[in-house]
PQR file of N, CA, C, O and H, with PARSE charges and radii, in Angstrom:
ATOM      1  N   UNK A   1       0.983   8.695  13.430 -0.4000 1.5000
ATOM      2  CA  UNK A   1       0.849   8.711  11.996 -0.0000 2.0000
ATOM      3  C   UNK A   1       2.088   8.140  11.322  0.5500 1.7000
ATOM      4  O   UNK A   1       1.957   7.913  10.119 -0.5500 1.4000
ATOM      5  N   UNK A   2       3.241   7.872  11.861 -0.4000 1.5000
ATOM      6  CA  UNK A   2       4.557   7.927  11.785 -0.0000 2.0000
ATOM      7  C   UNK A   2       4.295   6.097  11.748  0.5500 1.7000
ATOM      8  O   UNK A   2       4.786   5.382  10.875 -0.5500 1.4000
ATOM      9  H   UNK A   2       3.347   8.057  12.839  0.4000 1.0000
ATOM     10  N   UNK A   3       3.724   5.763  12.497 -0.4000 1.5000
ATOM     11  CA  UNK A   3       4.147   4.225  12.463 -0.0000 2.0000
ATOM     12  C   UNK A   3       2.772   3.584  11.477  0.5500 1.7000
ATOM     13  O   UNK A   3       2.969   2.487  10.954 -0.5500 1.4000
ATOM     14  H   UNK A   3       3.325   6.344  13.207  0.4000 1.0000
ATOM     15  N   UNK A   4       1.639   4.153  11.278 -0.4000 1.5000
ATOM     16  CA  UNK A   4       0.928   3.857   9.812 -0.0000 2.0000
ATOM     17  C   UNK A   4       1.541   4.042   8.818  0.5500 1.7000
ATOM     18  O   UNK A   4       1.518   3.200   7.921 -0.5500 1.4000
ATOM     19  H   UNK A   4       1.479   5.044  11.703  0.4000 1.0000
ATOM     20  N   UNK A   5       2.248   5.185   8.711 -0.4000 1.5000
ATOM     21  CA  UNK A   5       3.094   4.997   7.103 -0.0000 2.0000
ATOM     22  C   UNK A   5       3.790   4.113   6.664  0.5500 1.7000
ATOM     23  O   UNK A   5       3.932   3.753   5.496 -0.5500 1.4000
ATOM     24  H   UNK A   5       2.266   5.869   9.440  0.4000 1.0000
ATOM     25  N   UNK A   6       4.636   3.413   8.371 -0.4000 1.5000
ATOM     26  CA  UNK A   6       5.377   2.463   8.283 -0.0000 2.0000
ATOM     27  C   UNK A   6       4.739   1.067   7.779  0.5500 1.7000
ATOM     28  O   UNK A   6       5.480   0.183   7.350 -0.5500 1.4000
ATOM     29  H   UNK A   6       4.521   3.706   9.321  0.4000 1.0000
ATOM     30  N   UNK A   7       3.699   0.943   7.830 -0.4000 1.5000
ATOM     31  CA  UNK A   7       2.519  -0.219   8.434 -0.0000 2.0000
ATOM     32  C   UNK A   7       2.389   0.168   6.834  0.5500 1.7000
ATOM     33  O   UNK A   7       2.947  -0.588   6.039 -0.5500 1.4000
ATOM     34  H   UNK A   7       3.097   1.662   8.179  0.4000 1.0000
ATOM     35  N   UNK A   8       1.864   1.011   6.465 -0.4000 1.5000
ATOM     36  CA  UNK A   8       1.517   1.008   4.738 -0.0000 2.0000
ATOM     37  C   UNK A   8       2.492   1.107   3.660  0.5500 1.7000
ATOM     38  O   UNK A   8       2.221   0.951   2.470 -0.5500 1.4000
ATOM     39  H   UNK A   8       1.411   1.625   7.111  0.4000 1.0000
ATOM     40  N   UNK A   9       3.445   1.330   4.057 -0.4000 1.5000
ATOM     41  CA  UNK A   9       4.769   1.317   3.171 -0.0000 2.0000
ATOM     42  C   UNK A   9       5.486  -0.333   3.529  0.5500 1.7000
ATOM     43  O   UNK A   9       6.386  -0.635   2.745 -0.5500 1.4000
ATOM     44  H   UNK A   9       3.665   1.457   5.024  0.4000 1.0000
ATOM     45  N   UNK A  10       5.228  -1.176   4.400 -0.4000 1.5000
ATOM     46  CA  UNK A  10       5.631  -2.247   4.403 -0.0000 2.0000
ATOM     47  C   UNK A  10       4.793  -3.139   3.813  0.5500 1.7000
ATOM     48  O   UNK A  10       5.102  -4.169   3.213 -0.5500 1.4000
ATOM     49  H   UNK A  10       4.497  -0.931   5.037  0.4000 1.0000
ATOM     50  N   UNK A  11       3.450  -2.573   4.066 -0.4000 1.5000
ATOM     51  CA  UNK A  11       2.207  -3.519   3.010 -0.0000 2.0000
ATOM     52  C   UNK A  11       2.418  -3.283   1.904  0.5500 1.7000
ATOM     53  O   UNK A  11       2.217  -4.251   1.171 -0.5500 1.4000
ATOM     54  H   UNK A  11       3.199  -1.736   4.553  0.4000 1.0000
ATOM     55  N   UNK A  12       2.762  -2.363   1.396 -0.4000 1.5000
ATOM     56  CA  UNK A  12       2.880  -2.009  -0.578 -0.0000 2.0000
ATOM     57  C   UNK A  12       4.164  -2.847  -1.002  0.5500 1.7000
ATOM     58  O   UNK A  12       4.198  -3.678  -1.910 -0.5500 1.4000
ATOM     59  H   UNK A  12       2.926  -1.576   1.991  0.4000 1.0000
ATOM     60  N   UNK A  13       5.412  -2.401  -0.016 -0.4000 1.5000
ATOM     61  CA  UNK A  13       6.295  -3.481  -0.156 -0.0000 2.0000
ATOM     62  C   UNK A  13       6.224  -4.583  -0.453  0.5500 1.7000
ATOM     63  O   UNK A  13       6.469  -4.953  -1.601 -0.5500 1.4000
ATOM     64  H   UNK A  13       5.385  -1.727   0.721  0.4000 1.0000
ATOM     65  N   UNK A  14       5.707  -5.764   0.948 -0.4000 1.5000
ATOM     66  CA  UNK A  14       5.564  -6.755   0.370 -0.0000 2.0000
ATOM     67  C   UNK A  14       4.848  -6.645  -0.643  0.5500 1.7000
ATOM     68  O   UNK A  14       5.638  -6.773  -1.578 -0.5500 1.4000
ATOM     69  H   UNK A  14       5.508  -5.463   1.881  0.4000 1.0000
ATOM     70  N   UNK A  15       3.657  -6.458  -1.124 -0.4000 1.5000
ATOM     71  CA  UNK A  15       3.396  -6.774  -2.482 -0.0000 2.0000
ATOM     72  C   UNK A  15       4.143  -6.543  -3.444  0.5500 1.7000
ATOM     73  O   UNK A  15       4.473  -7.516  -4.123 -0.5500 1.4000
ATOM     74  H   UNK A  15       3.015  -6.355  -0.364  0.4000 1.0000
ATOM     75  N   UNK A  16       4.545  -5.476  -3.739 -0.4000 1.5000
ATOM     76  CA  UNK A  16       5.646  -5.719  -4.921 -0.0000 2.0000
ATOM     77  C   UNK A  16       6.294  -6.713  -4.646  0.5500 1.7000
ATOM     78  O   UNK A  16       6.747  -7.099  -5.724 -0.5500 1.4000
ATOM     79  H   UNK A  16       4.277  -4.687  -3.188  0.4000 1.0000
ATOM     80  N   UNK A  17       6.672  -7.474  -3.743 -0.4000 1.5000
ATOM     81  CA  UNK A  17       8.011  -8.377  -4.159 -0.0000 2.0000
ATOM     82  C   UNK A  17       7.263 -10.121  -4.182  0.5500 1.7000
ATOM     83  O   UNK A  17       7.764 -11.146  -4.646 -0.5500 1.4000
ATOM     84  H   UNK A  17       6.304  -7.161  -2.867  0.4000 1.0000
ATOM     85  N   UNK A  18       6.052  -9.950  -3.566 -0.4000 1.5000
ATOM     86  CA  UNK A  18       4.746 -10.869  -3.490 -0.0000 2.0000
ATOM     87  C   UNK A  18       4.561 -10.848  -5.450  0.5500 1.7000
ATOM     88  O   UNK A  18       4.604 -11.880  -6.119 -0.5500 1.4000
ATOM     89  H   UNK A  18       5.645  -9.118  -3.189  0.4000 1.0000
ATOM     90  N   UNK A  19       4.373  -9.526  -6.006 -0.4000 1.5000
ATOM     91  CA  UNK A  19       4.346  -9.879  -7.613 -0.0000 2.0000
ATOM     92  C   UNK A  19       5.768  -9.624  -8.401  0.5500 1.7000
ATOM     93  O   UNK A  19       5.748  -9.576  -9.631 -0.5500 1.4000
ATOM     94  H   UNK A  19       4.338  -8.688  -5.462  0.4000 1.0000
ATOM     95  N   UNK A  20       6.845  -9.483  -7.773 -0.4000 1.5000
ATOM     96  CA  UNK A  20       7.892 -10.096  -8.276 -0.0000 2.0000
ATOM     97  C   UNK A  20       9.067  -9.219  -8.586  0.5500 1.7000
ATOM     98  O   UNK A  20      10.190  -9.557  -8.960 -0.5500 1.4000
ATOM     99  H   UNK A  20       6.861  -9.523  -6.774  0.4000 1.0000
ATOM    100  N   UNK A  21       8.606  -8.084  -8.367 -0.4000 1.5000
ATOM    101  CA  UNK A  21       9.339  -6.847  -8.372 -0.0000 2.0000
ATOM    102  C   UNK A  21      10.619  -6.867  -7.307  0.5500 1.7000
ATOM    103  O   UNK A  21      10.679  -7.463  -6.233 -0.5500 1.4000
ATOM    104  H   UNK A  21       7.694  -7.809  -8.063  0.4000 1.0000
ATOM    105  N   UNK A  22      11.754  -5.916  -8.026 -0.4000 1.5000
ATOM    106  CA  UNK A  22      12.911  -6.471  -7.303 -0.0000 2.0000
ATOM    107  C   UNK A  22      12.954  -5.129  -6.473  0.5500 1.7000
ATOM    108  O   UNK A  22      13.097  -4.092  -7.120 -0.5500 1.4000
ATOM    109  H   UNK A  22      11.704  -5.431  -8.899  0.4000 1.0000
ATOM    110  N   UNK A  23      12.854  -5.060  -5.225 -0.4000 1.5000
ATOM    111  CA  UNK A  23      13.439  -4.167  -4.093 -0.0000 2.0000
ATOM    112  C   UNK A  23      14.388  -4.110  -3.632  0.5500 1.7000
ATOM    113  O   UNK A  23      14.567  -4.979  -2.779 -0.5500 1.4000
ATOM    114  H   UNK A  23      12.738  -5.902  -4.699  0.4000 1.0000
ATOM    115  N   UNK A  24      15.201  -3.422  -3.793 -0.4000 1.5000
ATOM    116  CA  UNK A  24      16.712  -3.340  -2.960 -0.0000 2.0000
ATOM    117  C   UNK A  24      16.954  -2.396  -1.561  0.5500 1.7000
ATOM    118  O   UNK A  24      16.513  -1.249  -1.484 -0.5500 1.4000
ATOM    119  H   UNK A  24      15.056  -2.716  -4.486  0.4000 1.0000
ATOM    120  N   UNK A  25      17.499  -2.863  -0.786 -0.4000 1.5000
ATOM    121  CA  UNK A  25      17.853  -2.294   0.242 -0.0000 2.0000
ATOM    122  C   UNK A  25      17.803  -0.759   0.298  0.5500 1.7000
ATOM    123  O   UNK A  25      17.028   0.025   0.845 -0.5500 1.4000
ATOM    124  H   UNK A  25      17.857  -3.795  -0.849  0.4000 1.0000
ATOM    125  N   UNK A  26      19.151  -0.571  -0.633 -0.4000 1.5000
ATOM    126  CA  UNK A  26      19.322   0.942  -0.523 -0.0000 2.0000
ATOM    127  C   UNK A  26      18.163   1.839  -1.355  0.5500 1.7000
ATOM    128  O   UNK A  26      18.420   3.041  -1.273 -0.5500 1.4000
ATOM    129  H   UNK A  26      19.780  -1.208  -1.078  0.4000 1.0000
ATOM    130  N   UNK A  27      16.954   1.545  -2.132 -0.4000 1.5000
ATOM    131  CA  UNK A  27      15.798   1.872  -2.409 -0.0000 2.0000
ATOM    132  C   UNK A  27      15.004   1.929  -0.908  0.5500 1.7000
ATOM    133  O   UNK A  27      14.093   2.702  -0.613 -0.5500 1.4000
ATOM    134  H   UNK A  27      16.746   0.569  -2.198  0.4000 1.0000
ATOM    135  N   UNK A  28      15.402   1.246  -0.343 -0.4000 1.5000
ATOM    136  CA  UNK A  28      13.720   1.307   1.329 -0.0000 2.0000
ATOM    137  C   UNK A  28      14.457   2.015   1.766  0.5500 1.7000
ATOM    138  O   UNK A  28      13.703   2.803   2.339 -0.5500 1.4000
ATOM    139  H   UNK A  28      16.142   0.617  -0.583  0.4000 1.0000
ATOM    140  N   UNK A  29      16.040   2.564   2.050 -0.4000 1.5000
ATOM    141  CA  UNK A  29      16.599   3.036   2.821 -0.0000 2.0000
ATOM    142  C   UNK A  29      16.078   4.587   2.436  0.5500 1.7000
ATOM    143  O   UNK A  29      15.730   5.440   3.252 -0.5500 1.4000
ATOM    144  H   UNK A  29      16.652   1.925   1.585  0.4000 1.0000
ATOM    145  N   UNK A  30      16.120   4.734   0.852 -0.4000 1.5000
ATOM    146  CA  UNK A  30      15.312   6.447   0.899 -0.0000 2.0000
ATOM    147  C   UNK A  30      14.511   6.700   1.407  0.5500 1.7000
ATOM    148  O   UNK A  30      14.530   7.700   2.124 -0.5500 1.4000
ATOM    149  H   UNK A  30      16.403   4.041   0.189  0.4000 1.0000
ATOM    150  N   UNK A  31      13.373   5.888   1.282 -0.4000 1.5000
ATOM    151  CA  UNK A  31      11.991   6.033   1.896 -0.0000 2.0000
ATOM    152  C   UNK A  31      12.106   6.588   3.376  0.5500 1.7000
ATOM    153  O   UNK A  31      12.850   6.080   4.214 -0.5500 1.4000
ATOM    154  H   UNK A  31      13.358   5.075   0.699  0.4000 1.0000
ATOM    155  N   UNK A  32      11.350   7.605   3.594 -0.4000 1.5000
ATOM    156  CA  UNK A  32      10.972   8.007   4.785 -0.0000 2.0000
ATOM    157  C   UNK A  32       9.437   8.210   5.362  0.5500 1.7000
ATOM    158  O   UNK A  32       8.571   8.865   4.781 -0.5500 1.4000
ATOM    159  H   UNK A  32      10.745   8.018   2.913  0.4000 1.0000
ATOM    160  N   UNK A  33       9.287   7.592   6.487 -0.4000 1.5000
ATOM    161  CA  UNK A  33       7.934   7.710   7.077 -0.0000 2.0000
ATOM    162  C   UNK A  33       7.351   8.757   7.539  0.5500 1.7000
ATOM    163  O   UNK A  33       6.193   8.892   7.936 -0.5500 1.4000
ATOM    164  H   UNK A  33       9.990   7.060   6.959  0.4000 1.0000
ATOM    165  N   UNK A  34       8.562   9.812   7.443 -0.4000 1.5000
ATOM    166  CA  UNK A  34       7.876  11.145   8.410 -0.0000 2.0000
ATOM    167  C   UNK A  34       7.294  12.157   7.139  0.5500 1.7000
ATOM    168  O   UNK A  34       7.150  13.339   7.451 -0.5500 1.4000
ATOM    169  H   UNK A  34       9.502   9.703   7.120  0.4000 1.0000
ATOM    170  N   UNK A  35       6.996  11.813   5.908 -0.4000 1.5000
ATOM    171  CA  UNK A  35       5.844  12.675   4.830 -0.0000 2.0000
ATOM    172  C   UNK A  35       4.939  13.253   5.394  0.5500 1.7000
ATOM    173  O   UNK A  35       4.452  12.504   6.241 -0.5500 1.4000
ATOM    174  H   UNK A  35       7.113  10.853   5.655  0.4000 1.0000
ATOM    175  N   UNK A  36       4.225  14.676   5.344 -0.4000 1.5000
ATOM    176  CA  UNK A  36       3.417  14.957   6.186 -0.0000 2.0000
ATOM    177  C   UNK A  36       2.633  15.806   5.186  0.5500 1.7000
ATOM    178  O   UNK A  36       1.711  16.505   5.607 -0.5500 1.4000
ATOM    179  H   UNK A  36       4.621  15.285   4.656  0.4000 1.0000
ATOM    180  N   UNK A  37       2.918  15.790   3.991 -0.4000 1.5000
ATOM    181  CA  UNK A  37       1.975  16.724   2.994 -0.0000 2.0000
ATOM    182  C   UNK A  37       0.430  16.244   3.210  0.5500 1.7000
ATOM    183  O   UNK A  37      -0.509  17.038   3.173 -0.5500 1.4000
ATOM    184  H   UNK A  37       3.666  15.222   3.649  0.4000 1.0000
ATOM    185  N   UNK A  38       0.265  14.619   3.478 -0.4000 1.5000
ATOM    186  CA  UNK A  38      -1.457  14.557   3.176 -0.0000 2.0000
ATOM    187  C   UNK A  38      -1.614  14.847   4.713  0.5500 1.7000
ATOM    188  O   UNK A  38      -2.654  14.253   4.999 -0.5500 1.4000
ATOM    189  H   UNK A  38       1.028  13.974   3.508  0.4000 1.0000
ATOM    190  N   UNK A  39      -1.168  15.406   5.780 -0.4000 1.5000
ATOM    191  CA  UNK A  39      -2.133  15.850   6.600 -0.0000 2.0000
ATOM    192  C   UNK A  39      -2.009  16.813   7.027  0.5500 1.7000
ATOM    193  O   UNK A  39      -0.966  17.451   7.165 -0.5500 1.4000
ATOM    194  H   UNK A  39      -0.323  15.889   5.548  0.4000 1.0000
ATOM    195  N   UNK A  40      -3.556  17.215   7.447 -0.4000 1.5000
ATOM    196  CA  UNK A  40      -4.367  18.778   7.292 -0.0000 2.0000
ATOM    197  C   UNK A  40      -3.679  18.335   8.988  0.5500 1.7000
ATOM    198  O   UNK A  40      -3.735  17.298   9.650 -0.5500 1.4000
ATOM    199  H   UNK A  40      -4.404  16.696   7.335  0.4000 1.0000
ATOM    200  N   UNK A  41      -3.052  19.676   9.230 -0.4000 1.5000
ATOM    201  CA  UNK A  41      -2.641  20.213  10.444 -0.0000 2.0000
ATOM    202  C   UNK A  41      -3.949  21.239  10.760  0.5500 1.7000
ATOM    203  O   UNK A  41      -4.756  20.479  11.297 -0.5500 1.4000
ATOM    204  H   UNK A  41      -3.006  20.518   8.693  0.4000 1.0000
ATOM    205  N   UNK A  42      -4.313  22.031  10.724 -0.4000 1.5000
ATOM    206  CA  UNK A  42      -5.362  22.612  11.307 -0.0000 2.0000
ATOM    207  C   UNK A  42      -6.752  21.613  10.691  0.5500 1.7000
ATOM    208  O   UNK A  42      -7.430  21.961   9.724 -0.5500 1.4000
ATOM    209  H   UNK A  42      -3.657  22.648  10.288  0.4000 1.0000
ATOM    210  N   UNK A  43      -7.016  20.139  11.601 -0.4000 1.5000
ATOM    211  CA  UNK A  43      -8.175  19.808  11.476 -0.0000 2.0000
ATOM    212  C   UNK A  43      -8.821  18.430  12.719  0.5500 1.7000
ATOM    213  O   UNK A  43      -8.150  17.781  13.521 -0.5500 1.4000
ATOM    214  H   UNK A  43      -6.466  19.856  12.386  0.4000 1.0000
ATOM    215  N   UNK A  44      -9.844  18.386  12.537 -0.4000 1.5000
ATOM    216  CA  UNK A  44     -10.305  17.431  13.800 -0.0000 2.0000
ATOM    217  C   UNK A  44      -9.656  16.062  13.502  0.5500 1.7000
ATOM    218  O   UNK A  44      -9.241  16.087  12.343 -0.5500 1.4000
ATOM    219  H   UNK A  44     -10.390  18.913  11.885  0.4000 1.0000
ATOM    220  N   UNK A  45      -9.451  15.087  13.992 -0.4000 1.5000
ATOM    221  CA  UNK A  45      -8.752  13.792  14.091 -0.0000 2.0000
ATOM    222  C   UNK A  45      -9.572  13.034  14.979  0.5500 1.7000
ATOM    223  O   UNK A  45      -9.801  13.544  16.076 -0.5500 1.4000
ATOM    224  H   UNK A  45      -9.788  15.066  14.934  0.4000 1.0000
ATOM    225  N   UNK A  46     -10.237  11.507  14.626 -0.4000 1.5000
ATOM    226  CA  UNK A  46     -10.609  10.923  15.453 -0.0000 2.0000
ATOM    227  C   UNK A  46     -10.006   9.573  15.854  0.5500 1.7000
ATOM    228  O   UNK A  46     -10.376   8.649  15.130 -0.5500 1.4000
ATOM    229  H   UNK A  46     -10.051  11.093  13.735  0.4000 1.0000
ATOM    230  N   UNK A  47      -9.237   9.275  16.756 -0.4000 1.5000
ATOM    231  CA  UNK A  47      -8.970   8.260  16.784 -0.0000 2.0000
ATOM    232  C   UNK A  47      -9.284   6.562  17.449  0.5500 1.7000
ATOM    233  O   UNK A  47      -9.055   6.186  18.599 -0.5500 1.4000
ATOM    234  H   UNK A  47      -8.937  10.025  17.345  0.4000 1.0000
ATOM    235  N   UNK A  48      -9.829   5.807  16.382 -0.4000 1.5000
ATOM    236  CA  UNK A  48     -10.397   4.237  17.637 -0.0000 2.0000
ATOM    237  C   UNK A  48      -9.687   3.825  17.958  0.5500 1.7000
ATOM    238  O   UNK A  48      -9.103   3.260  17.034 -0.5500 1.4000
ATOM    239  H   UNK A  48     -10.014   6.112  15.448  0.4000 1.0000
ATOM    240  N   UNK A  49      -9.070   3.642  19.159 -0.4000 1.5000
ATOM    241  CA  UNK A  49      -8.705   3.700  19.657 -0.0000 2.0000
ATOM    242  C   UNK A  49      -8.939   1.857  19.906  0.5500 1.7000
ATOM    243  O   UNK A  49      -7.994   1.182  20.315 -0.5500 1.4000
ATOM    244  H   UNK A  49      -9.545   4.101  19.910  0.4000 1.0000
ATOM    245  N   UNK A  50      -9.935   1.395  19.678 -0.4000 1.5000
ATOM    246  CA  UNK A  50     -10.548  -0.453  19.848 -0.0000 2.0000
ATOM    247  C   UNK A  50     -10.217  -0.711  18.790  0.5500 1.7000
ATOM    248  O   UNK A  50     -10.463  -1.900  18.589 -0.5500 1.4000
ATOM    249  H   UNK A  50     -10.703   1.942  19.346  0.4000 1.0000
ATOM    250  N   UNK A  51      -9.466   0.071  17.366 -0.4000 1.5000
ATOM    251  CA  UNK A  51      -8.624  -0.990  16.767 -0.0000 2.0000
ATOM    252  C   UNK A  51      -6.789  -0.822  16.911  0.5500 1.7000
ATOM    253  O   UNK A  51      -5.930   0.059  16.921 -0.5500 1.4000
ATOM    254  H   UNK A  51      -9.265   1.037  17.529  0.4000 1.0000
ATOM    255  N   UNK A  52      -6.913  -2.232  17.000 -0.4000 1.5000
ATOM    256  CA  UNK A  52      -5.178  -2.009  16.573 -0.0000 2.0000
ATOM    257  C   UNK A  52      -4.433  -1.983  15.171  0.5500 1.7000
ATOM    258  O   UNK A  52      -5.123  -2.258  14.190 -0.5500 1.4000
ATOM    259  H   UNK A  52      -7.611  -2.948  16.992  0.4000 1.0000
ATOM    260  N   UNK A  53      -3.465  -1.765  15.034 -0.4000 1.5000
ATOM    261  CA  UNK A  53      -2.756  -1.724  13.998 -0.0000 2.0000
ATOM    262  C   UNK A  53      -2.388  -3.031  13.133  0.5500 1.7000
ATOM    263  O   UNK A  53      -1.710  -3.863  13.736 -0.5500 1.4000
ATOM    264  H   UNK A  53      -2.904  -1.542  15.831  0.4000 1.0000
ATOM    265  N   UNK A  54      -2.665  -3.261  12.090 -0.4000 1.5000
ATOM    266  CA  UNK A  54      -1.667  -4.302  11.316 -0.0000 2.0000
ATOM    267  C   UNK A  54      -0.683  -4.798  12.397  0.5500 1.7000
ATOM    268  O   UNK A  54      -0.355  -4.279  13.464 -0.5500 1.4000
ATOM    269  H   UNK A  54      -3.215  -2.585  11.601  0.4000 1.0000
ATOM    270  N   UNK A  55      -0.283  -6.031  11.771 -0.4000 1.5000
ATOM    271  CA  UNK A  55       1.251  -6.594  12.335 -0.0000 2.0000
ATOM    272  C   UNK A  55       2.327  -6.790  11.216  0.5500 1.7000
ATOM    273  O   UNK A  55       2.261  -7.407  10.153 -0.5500 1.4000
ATOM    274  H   UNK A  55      -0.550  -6.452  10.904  0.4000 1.0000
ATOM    275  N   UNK A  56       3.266  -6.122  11.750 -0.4000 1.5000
ATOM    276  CA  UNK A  56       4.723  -6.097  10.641 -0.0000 2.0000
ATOM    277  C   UNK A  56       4.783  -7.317   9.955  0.5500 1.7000
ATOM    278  O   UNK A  56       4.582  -8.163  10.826 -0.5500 1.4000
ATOM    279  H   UNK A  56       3.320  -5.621  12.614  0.4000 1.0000
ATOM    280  N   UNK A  57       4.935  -7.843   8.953 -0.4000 1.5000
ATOM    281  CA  UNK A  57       5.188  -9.104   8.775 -0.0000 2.0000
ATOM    282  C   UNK A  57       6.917  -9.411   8.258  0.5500 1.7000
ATOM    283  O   UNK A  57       7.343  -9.134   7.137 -0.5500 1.4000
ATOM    284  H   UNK A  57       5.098  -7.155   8.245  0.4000 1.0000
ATOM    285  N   UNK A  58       7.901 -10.168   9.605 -0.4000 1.5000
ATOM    286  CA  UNK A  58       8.996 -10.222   8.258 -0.0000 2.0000
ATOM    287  C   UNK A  58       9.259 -10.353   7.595  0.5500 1.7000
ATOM    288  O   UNK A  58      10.197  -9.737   7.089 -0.5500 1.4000
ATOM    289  H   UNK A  58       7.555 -10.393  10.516  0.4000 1.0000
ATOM    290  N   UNK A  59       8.203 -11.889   6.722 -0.4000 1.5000
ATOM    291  CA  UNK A  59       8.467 -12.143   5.513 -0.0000 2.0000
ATOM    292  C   UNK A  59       8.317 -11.259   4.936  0.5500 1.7000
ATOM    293  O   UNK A  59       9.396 -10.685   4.794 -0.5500 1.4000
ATOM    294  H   UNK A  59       7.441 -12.390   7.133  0.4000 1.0000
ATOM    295  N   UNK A  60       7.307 -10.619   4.338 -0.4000 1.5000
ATOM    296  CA  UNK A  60       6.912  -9.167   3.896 -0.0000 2.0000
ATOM    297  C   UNK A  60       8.477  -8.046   3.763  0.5500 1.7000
ATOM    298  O   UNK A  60       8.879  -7.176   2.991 -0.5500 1.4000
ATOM    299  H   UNK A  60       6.431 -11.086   4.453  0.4000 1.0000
ATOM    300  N   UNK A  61       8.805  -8.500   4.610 -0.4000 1.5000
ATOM    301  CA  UNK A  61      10.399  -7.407   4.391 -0.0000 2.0000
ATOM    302  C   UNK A  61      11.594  -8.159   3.571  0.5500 1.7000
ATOM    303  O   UNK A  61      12.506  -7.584   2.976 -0.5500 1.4000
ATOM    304  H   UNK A  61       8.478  -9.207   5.237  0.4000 1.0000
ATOM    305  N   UNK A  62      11.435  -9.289   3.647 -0.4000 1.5000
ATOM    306  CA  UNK A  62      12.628  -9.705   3.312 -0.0000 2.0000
ATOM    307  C   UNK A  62      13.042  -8.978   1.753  0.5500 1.7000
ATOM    308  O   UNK A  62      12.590  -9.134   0.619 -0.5500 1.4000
ATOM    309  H   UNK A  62      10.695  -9.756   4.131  0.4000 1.0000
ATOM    310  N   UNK A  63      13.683  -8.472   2.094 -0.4000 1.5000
ATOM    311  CA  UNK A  63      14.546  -7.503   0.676 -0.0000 2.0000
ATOM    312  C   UNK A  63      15.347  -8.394  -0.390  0.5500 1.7000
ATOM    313  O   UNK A  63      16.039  -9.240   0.176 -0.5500 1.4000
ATOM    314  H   UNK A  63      14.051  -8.346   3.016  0.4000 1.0000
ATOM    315  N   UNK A  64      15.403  -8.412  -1.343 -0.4000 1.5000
ATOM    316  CA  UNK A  64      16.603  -8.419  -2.073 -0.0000 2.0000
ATOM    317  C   UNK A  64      17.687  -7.602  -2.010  0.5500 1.7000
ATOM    318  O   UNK A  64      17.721  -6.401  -1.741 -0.5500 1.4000
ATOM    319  H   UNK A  64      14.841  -7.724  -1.803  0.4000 1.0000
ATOM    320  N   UNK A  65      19.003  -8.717  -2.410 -0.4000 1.5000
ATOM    321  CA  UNK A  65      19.945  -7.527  -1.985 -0.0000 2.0000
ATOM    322  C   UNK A  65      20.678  -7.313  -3.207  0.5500 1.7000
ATOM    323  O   UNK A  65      21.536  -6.433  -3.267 -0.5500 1.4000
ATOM    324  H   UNK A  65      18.975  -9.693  -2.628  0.4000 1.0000
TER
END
């Protein structure tokens, strides 16, 4: 779950900076992937396992500094 957040917090990223918004380093540096409020710990989980994940994109990261 730890590396989807990552995977969706780098997709929202790039877009903001895709529409022009300025991101700075020490802003991604707060961000943390390990949030765990939206998941239900006592519940079933299914996982497909026949898909894979997104791919990181670097451009997508490239920060302003």
């Amino acid at each position: 779950m730890i590396f989807q957040n990552v995977v969706d917090v780098s997709r929202v990223l790039g877009e903001l900076i895709a529409e022009g918004y300025p991101v700075k380093r020490e802003d991604v540096a707060a961000l943390i992937p390990y949030l765990t409020r939206h998941i239900k710990i006592f519940s079933d989980y299914f996982i497909d396992l026949s898909v894979s994940p997104q791919p990181l994109s670097e451009s997508a990261l490239s920060l302003s500094l």
